[in-house]
Short mmCIF file of C-alpha atoms and ligand atoms in Angstrom, two decimals:
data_model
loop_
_atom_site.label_atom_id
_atom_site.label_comp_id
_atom_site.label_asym_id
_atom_site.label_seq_id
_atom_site.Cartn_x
_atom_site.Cartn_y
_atom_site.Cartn_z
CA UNK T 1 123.74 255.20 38.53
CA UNK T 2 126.71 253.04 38.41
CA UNK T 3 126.52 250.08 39.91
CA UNK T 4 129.59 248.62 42.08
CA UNK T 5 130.79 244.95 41.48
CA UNK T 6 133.17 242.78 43.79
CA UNK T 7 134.72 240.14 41.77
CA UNK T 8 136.30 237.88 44.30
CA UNK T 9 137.75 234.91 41.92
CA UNK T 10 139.14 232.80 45.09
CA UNK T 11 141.26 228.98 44.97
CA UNK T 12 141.66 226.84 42.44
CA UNK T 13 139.72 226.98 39.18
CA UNK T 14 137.47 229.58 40.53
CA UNK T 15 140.68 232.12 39.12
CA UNK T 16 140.19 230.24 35.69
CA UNK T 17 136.18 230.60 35.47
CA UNK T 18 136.23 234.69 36.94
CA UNK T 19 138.60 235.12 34.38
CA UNK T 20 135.68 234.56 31.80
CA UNK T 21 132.83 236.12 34.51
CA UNK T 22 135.27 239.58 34.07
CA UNK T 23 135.36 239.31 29.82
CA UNK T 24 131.71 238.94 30.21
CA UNK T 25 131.50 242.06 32.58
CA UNK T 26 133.91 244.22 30.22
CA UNK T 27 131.47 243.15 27.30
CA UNK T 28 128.28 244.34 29.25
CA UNK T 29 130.04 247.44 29.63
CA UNK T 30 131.11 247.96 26.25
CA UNK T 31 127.35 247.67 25.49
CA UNK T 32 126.28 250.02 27.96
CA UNK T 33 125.81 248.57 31.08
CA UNK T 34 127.21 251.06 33.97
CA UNK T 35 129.01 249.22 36.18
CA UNK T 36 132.40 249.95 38.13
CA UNK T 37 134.20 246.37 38.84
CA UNK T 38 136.97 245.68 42.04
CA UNK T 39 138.56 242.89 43.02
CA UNK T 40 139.26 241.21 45.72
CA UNK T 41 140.93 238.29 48.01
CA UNK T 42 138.75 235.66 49.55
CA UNK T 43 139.54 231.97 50.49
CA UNK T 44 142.87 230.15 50.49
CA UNK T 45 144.49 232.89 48.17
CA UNK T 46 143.54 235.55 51.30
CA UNK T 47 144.88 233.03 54.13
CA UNK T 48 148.04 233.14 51.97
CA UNK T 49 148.79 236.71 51.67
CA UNK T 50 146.89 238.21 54.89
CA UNK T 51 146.78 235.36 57.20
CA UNK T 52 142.97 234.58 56.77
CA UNK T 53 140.32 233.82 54.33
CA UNK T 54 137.84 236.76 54.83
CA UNK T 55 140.11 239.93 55.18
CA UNK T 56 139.09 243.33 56.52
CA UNK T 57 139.63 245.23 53.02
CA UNK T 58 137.88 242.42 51.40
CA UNK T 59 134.82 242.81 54.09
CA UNK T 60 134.53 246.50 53.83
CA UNK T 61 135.07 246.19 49.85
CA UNK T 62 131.91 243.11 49.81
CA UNK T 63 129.65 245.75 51.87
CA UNK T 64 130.46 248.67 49.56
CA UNK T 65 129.19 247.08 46.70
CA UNK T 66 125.40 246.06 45.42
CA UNK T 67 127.13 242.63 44.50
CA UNK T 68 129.39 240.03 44.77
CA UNK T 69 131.02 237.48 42.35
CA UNK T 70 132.63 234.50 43.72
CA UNK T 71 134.68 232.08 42.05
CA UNK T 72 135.10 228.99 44.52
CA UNK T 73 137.13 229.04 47.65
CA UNK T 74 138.98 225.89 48.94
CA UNK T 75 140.98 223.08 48.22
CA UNK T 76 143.79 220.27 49.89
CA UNK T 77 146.55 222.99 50.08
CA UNK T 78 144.22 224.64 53.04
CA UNK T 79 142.59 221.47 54.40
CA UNK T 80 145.18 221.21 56.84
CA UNK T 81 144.78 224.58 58.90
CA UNK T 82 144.46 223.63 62.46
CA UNK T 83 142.06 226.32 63.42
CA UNK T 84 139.11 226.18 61.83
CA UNK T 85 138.20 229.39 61.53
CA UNK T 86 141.00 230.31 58.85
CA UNK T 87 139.96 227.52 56.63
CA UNK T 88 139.26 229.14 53.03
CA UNK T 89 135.38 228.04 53.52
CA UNK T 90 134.70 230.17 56.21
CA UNK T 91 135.71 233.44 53.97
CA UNK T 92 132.55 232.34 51.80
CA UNK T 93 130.35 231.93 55.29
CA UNK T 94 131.52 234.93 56.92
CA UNK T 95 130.75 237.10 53.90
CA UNK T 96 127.51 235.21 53.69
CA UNK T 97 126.92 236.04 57.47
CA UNK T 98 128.04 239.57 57.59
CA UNK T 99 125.85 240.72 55.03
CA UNK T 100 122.72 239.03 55.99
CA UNK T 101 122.78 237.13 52.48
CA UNK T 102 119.56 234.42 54.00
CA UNK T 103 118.06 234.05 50.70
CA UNK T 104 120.24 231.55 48.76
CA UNK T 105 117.97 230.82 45.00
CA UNK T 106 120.00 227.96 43.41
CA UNK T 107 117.96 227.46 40.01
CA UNK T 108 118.37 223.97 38.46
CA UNK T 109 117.06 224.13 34.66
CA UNK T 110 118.02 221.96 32.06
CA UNK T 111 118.91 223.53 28.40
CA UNK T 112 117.30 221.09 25.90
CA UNK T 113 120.92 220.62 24.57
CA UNK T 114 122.11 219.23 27.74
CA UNK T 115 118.97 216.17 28.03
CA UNK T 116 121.98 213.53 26.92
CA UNK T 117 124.38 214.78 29.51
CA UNK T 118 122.10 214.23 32.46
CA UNK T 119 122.14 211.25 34.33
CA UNK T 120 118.69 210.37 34.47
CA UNK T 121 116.93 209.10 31.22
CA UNK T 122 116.30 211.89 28.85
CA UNK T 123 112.19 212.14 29.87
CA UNK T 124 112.64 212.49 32.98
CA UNK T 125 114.89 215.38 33.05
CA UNK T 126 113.59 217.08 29.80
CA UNK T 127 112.13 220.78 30.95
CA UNK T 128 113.60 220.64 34.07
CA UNK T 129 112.83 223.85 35.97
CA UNK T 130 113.56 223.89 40.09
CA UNK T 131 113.99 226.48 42.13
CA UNK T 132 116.05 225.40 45.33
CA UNK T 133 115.23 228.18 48.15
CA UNK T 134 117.98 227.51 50.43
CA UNK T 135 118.17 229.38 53.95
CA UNK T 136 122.02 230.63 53.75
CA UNK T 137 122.38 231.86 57.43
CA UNK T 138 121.09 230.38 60.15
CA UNK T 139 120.76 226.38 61.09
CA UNK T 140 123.44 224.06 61.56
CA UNK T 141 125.99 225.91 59.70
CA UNK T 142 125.69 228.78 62.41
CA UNK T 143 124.12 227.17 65.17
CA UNK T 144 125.77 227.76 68.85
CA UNK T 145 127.29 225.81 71.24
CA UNK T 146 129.56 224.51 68.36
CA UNK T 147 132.69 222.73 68.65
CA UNK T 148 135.32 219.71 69.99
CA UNK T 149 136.17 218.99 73.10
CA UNK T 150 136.87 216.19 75.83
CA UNK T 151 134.52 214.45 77.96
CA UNK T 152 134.54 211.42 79.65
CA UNK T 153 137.73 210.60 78.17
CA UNK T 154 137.13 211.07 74.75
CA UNK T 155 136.80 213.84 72.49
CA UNK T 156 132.81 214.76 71.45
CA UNK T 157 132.23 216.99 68.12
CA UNK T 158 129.01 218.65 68.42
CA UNK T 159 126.65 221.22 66.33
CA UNK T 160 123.88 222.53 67.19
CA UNK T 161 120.55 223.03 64.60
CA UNK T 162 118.80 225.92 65.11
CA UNK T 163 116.02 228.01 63.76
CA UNK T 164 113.79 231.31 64.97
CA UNK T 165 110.20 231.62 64.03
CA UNK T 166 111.23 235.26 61.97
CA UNK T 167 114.35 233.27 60.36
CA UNK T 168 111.77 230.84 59.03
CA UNK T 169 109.38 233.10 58.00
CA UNK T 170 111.72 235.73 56.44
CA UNK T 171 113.06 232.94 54.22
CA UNK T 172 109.13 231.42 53.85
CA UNK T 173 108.57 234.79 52.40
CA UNK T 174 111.03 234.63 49.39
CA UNK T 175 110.06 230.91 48.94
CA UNK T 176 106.17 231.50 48.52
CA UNK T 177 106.88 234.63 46.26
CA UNK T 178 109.50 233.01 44.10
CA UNK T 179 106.32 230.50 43.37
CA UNK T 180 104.08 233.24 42.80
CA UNK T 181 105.77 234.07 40.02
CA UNK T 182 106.24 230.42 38.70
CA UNK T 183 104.09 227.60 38.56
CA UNK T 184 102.78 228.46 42.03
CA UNK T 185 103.75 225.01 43.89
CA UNK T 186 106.05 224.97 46.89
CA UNK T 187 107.11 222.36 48.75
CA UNK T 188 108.88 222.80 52.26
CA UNK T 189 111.60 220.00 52.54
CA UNK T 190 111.99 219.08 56.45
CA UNK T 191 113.12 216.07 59.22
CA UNK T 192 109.81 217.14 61.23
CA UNK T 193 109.31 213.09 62.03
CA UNK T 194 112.30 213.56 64.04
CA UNK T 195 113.81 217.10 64.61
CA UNK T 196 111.73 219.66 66.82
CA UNK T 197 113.83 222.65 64.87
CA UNK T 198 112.16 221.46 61.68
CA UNK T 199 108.54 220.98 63.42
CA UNK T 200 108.68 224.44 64.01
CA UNK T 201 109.94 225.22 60.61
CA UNK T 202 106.92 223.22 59.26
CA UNK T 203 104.17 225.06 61.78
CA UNK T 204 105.52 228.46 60.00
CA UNK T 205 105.23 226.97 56.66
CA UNK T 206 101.67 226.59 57.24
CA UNK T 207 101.24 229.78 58.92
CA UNK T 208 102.21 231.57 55.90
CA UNK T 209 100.36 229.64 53.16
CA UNK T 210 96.98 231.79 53.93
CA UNK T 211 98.83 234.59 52.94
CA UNK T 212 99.66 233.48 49.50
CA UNK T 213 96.50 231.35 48.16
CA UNK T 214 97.66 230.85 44.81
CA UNK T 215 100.72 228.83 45.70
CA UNK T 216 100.02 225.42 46.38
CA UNK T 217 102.27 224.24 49.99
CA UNK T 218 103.32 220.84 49.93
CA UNK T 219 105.76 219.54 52.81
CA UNK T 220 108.12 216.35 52.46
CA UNK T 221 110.77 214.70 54.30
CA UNK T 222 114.38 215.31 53.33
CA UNK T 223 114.92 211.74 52.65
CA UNK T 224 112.24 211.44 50.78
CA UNK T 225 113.03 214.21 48.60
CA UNK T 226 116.56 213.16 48.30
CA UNK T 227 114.78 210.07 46.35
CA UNK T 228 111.81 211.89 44.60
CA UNK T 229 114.53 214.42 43.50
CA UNK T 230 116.16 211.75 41.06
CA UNK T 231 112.71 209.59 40.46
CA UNK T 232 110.67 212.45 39.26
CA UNK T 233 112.46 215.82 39.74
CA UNK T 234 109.65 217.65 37.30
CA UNK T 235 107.42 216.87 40.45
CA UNK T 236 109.04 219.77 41.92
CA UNK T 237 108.71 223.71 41.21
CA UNK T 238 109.93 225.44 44.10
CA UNK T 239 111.51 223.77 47.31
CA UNK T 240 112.36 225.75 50.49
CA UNK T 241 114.68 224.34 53.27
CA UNK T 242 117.40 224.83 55.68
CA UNK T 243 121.02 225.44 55.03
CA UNK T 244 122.19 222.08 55.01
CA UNK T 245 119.42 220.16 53.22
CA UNK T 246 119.85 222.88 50.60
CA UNK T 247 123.49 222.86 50.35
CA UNK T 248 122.94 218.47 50.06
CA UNK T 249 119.77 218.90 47.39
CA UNK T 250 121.08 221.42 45.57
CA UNK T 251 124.63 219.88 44.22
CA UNK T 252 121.81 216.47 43.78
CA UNK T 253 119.35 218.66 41.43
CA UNK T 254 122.66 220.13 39.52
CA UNK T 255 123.78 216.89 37.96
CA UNK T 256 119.93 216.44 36.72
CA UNK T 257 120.68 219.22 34.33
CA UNK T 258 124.12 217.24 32.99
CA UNK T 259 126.44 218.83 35.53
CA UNK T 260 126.99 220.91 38.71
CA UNK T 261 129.30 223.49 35.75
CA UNK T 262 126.12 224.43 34.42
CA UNK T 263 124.33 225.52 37.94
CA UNK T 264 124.24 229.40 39.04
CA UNK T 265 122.86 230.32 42.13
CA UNK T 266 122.22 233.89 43.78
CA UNK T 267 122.30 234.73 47.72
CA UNK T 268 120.38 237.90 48.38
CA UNK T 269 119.93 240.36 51.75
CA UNK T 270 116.97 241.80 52.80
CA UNK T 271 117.54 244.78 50.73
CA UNK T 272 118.57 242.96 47.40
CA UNK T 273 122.16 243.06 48.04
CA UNK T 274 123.80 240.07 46.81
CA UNK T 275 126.21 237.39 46.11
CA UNK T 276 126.51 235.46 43.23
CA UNK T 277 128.69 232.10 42.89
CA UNK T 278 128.61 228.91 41.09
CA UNK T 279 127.10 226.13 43.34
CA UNK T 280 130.12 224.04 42.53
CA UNK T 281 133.15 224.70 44.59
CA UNK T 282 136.91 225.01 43.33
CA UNK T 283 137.60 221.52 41.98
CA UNK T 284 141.24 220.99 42.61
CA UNK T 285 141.19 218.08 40.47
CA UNK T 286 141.31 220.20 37.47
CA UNK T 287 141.96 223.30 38.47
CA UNK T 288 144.91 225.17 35.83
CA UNK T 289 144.50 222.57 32.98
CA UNK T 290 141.68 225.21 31.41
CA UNK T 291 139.10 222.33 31.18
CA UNK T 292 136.62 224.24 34.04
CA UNK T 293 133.31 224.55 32.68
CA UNK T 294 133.04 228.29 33.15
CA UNK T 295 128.75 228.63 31.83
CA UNK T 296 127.74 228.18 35.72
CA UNK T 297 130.12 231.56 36.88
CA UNK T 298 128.67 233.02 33.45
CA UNK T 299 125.41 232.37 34.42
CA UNK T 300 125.63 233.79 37.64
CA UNK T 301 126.80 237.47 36.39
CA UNK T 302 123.07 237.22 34.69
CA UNK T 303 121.36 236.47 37.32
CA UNK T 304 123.25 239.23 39.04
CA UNK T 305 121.86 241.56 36.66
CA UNK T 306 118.34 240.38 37.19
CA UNK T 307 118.63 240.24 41.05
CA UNK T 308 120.67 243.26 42.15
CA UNK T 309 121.22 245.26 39.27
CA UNK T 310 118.01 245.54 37.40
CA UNK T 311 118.99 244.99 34.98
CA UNK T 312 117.26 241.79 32.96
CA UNK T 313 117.36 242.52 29.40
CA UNK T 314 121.37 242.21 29.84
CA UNK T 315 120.43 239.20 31.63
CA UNK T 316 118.18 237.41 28.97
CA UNK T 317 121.30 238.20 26.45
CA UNK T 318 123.63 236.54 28.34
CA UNK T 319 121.34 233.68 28.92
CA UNK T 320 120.46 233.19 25.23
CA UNK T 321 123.93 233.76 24.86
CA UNK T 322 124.86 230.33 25.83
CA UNK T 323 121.74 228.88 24.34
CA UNK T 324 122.97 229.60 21.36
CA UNK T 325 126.68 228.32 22.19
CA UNK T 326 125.26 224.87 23.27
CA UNK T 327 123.09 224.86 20.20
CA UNK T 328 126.14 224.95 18.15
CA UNK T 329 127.46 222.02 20.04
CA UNK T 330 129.94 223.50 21.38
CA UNK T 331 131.00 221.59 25.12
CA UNK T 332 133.48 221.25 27.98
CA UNK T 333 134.30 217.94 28.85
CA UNK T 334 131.78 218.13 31.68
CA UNK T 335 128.74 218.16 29.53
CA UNK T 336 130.27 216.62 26.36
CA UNK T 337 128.54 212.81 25.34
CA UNK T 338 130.48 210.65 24.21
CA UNK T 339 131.81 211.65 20.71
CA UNK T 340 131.75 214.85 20.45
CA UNK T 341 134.41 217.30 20.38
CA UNK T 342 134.89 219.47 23.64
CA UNK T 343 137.00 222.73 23.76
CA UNK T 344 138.38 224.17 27.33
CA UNK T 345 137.49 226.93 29.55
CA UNK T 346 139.20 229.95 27.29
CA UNK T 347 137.50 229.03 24.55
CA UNK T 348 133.97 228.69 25.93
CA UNK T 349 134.37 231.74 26.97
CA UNK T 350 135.41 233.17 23.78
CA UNK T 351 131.93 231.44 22.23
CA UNK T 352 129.89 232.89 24.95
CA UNK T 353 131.38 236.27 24.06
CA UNK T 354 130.98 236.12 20.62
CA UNK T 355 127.32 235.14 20.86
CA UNK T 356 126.71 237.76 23.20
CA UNK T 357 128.19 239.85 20.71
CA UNK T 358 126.04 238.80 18.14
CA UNK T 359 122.60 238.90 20.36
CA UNK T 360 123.17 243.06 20.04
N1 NAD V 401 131.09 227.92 46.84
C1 NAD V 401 132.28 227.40 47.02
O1 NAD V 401 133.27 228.11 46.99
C2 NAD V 401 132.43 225.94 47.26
C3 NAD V 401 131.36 225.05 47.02
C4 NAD V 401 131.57 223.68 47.21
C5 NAD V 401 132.82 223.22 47.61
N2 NAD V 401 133.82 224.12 47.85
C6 NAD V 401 135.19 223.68 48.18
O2 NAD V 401 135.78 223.20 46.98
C7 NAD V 401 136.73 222.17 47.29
C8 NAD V 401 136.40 220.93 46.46
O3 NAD V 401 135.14 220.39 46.85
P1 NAD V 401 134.40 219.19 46.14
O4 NAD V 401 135.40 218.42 45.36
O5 NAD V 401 133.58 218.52 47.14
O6 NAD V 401 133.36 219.89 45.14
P2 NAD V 401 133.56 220.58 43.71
O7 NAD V 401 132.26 221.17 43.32
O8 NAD V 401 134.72 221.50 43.73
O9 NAD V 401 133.91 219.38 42.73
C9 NAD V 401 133.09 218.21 42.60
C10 NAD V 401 133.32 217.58 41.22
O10 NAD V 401 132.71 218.41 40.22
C11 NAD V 401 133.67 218.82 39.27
N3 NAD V 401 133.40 220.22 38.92
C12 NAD V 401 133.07 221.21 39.76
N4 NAD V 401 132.93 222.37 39.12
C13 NAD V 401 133.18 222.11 37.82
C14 NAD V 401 133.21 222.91 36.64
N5 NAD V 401 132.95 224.23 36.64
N6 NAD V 401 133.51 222.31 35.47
C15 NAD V 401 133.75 221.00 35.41
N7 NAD V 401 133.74 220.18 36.49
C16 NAD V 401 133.46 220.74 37.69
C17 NAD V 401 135.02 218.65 39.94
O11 NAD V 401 136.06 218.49 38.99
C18 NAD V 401 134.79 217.46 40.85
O12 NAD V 401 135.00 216.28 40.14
C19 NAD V 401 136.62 221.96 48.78
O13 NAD V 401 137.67 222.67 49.39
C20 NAD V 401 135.27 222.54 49.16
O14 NAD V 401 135.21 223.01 50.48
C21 NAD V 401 133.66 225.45 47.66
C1 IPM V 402 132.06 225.56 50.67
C2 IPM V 402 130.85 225.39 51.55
C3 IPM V 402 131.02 226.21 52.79
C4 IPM V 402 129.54 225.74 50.83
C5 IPM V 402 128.34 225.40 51.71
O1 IPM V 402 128.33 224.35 52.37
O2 IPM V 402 127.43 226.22 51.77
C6 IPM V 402 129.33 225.05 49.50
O3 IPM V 402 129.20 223.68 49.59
C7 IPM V 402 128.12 225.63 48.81
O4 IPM V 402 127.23 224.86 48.44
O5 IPM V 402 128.08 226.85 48.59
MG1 MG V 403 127.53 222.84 48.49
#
């Protein structure tokens, strides 16, 4: 069966990295993999040419195919659109939202290579292996009433953090079975000291853990993890939480592993339909000077092939694939220490190809 690919590359480097994402595809396909790739507009490069960030013909394109690739969307150029809702961001939420993408897994896993590149001290970062389990649409992000308006003579911004019992528990679900098949420890990241949304979150946490014995359920408070997360991240195997604590731990738990370049991360539907992006955004501050670290949107086309496709011996070659291109030392300037030579985004692509090519 062929499989049907979106690439959506997006603003500012995320052009530069999907450039590389679409050599890697072309290679895959050259050694065998069946797969029919479109692209598409998303973002700030939509709002330019259509007028907003999540066009129709990008929509019905996203829900045609099994998956997604997104560059990054964003950047100053759009930051000053009035109406909200035609900022470049809320291309990447709708498409989140209209596909039902609630399962967001943003791995963070340190290559040995990388231990000087970190910012923590070598040991503590050295076999790094988290699993974030972020819930990708509901809470805050979504939550209604929403909005700005006047009262009492002054303007009030307010959200509104909300959570169902089945939203919890769908997302509980693909939490406790992600630890299943790891080191069977989960722990539930929550405010439930202060916010009744995340007591409730809790109270299903618990609910579920007879159902799944072998995983060990912890629960901690976002702060705390915040600090645990760069005492002692190897305390951690699996963490579950809400949209925004994920989205705030997650970019936290990328720089353990040297930096938020290297991170992947896969959003998935109830019926494996998914989305994969970088968890870094479109860094306008270097975006067309080919210095993007492009490993984190390579990454994310294998775990695209383990997640939607089924493809995971594709997968494992692209992941040894840059193994073997950090074990030659080869580095952007993101993960480079001091002294050693670092080469742009082209040409780590062209390394990750050739050792792909080589893995055969
Ligand atoms: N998924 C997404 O599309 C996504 C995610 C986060 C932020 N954003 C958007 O991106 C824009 C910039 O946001 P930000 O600056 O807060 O976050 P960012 O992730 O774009 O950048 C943060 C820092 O990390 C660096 N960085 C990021 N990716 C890198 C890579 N591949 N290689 C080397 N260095 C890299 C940047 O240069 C910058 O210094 C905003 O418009 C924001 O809304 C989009
Ligand atoms: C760009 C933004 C909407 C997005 C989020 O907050 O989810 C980003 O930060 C992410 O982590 O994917
Ligand atoms: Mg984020």
């Amino acid at each position: 069966m062929t499989h049907k690919v979106l690439l959506l590359p997006g603003d500012g480097i995320g052009p530069e990295i999907a450039a590389q994402a679409k050599r890697l595809l072309q290679a895959c396909k050259e050694a065998g993999l069946d797969i029919d790739v479109e692209e598409g507009l998303v973002g700030g490069s939509a709002y330019d040419v259509h007028g907003e960030p999540l066009p129709a013909e990008t929509l019905d394109k996203a829900r045609a195919a099994r998956a997604i690739l997104l560059g990054a969307v964003g950047g100053p150029k759009w930051d000053k659109i009035e109406d909200l809702a035609k900022r470049p961001e809320k291309g990447l939420l709708g498409l989140r939202k209209n596909l039902g993408l609630f399962g967001n897994l943003r791995p963070a896993m340190l290559y040995p290579q990388l231990a000087s590149a970190s910012s923590l001290k070598p040991e503590l970062v050295a076999g790094l292996d988290i699993m974030i389990v972020r819930e990708l649409t509901g809470g805050i992000y979504f939550g209604q009433p929403r909005g700005i308006e006047e009262r009492d003579g002054e303007r009030v911004g307010f959200n509104t953090y909300v959570y169902s019992e089945s939203e919890i528990e769908r997302i509980g679900r693909v939490a406790f079975e992600m630890a299943q098949k790891r080191h069977k420890k989960l722990c539930s990241v929550d405010k439930a000291n202060v916010l009744e949304v995340t007591i409730l979150w809790r109270e299903v946490m618990e609910r579920l853990a007879p159902e799944y014995p072998d995983v060990e359920l912890s629960h901690m408070y976002v702060d705390n993890a915040a600090m645990q997360l760069v005492r002692a991240p190897k305390q951690f195997d699996v963490v579950v939480t809400g949209n925004m604590f994920g989205d705030i731990l997650s970019d936290a738990a990328a720089m353990l592993t040297g930096s938020i370049g290297m991170l992947p991360s896969a959003s998935l539907n109830e019926s494996g339909q998914g989305m994969y992006e970088p968890c870094h955004g479109s860094a306008p501050d270097i975006a067309g000077q080919n210095v993007a670290n492009p490993l984190a949107m390579m990454l994310s086309v294998a775990m695209m092939l383990r997640y939607s496709l089924g493809e995971n011996a594709m997968a494992e070659r692209i992941e040894a694939a840059v193994g073997k291109v950090l074990d030659d030392g080869l580095r952007t300037a993101d993960i480079a220490s001091e002294s050693m030579q670092t080469i742009g985004t082209d040409a780590m692509g062209d390394a990750v190809l050739a050792a792909f090519a080589q893995q055969a």
